[in-house]
Coordinates of C-alpha atoms in Angstrom, one line a residue:
M3 CA 0.0 0.0 0.0
K4 CA 1.6 3.2 -1.2
Y5 CA 0.4 5.2 1.8
A6 CA 2.2 3.0 4.3
G7 CA 5.1 4.6 6.2
L8 CA 6.1 7.5 8.3
W9 CA 5.0 11.0 7.1
H10 CA 6.1 14.3 8.6
I11 CA 3.2 16.8 8.8
T12 CA 4.7 20.0 7.3
T13 CA 1.8 22.4 7.3
M14 CA -1.8 22.6 8.7
E15 CA -4.3 25.3 7.9
M16 CA -5.5 25.8 11.5
W17 CA -2.2 25.6 13.4
D18 CA 1.3 27.1 13.0
E19 CA 4.5 25.2 13.0
D20 CA 5.3 25.9 16.7
Y21 CA 2.0 24.3 17.7
L22 CA 2.4 21.3 15.3
N23 CA 5.8 20.4 16.7
M24 CA 5.1 21.3 20.3
E25 CA 5.8 17.9 21.9
V26 CA 7.2 15.8 19.0
P27 CA 7.8 16.5 15.3
A28 CA 4.2 16.3 13.9
F29 CA 3.7 12.9 12.1
I30 CA 1.3 10.4 10.6
Q31 CA 2.3 6.7 10.6
I32 CA 0.3 4.3 8.4
K33 CA 0.7 0.6 8.5
R34 CA 0.1 -1.7 5.5
E35 CA -3.2 -3.0 6.9
G36 CA -4.6 0.5 7.4
G37 CA -3.9 1.0 11.1
G38 CA -1.5 3.6 12.4
Q39 CA -1.1 6.7 14.6
F40 CA -0.5 10.4 14.5
Q41 CA 0.4 13.4 16.6
F42 CA 0.4 17.1 16.1
G43 CA 0.6 19.6 18.9
L44 CA -1.4 18.2 21.8
V45 CA -3.7 16.0 19.6
S46 CA -2.8 12.3 19.1
G47 CA -4.7 9.3 18.0
Q48 CA -4.9 5.8 16.6
I49 CA -5.9 5.5 12.9
D50 CA -8.2 2.9 11.2
G51 CA -8.4 3.4 7.5
E52 CA -8.5 2.1 4.0
V53 CA -7.7 3.1 0.4
V54 CA -10.9 4.3 -1.3
K55 CA -11.5 4.8 -5.1
T56 CA -12.8 8.3 -5.9
G57 CA -13.7 10.1 -9.1
A58 CA -10.3 11.7 -9.1
G59 CA -8.4 8.5 -8.4
E60 CA -7.9 7.2 -4.9
R61 CA -7.2 8.4 -1.3
F62 CA -6.7 6.9 2.1
E63 CA -9.7 7.6 4.3
F64 CA -9.6 7.0 8.1
T65 CA -11.3 7.5 11.4
W66 CA -9.4 8.0 14.6
E67 CA -9.7 7.9 18.4
G68 CA -7.3 9.5 20.8
N69 CA -6.8 12.7 22.8
D70 CA -6.9 16.4 22.4
E71 CA -5.1 18.1 25.3
C72 CA -5.7 15.0 27.5
D73 CA -9.4 14.9 26.8
P74 CA -10.8 12.0 24.8
A75 CA -11.3 12.9 21.2
S76 CA -12.2 11.2 17.9
G77 CA -12.6 12.2 14.3
S78 CA -12.0 11.4 10.7
G79 CA -9.8 12.4 7.8
W80 CA -8.3 11.6 4.4
L81 CA -5.0 11.7 2.6
A82 CA -4.2 11.8 -1.1
M83 CA -0.8 11.5 -2.9
T84 CA 0.2 14.7 -4.7
A85 CA 3.6 13.4 -5.6
K86 CA 5.6 10.2 -4.9
N87 CA 6.6 11.4 -1.4
E88 CA 4.0 14.1 -0.7
L89 CA 0.5 14.0 0.7
E90 CA -2.3 16.5 1.1
G91 CA -5.4 15.8 3.2
K92 CA -7.7 16.9 5.9
I93 CA -8.3 15.9 9.5
K94 CA -11.4 16.6 11.6
I95 CA -11.9 16.5 15.3
H96 CA -15.5 15.3 16.1
H97 CA -17.5 18.4 17.2
G98 CA -14.3 20.5 16.8
D99 CA -11.8 21.9 14.5
S100 CA -11.1 20.7 10.9
S101 CA -7.9 21.4 9.1
T102 CA -6.2 20.7 5.8
L103 CA -2.6 19.5 5.9
T104 CA 0.4 18.6 3.9
A105 CA 3.0 15.9 4.7
K106 CA 6.2 14.5 3.3
R107 CA 7.5 11.0 3.6
A108 CA 10.2 10.6 6.3
K109 CA 13.6 9.8 4.9

């Protein structure tokens, strides 16, 4: 699965770089079977997703459960390849913020 691997979140529409990398360098890690994890700022979670065909090609769609500043949180999102080692996407916190993002594959 081409989305598998470790990705560094480079930008997010809603939050600046200082917040993104507050505790750890912001990341999304996706496993071949569709599981994974992510963290940006004080938001972290476990991912459950799959590759879905769309009219424009395909994308990795996921739901997640985790924490937002130590409070339980959940949400959804999607990621699509824009180049071999680059992603764009969106992540949503259930009943909360929603933000676009870009990410690059970790070396």
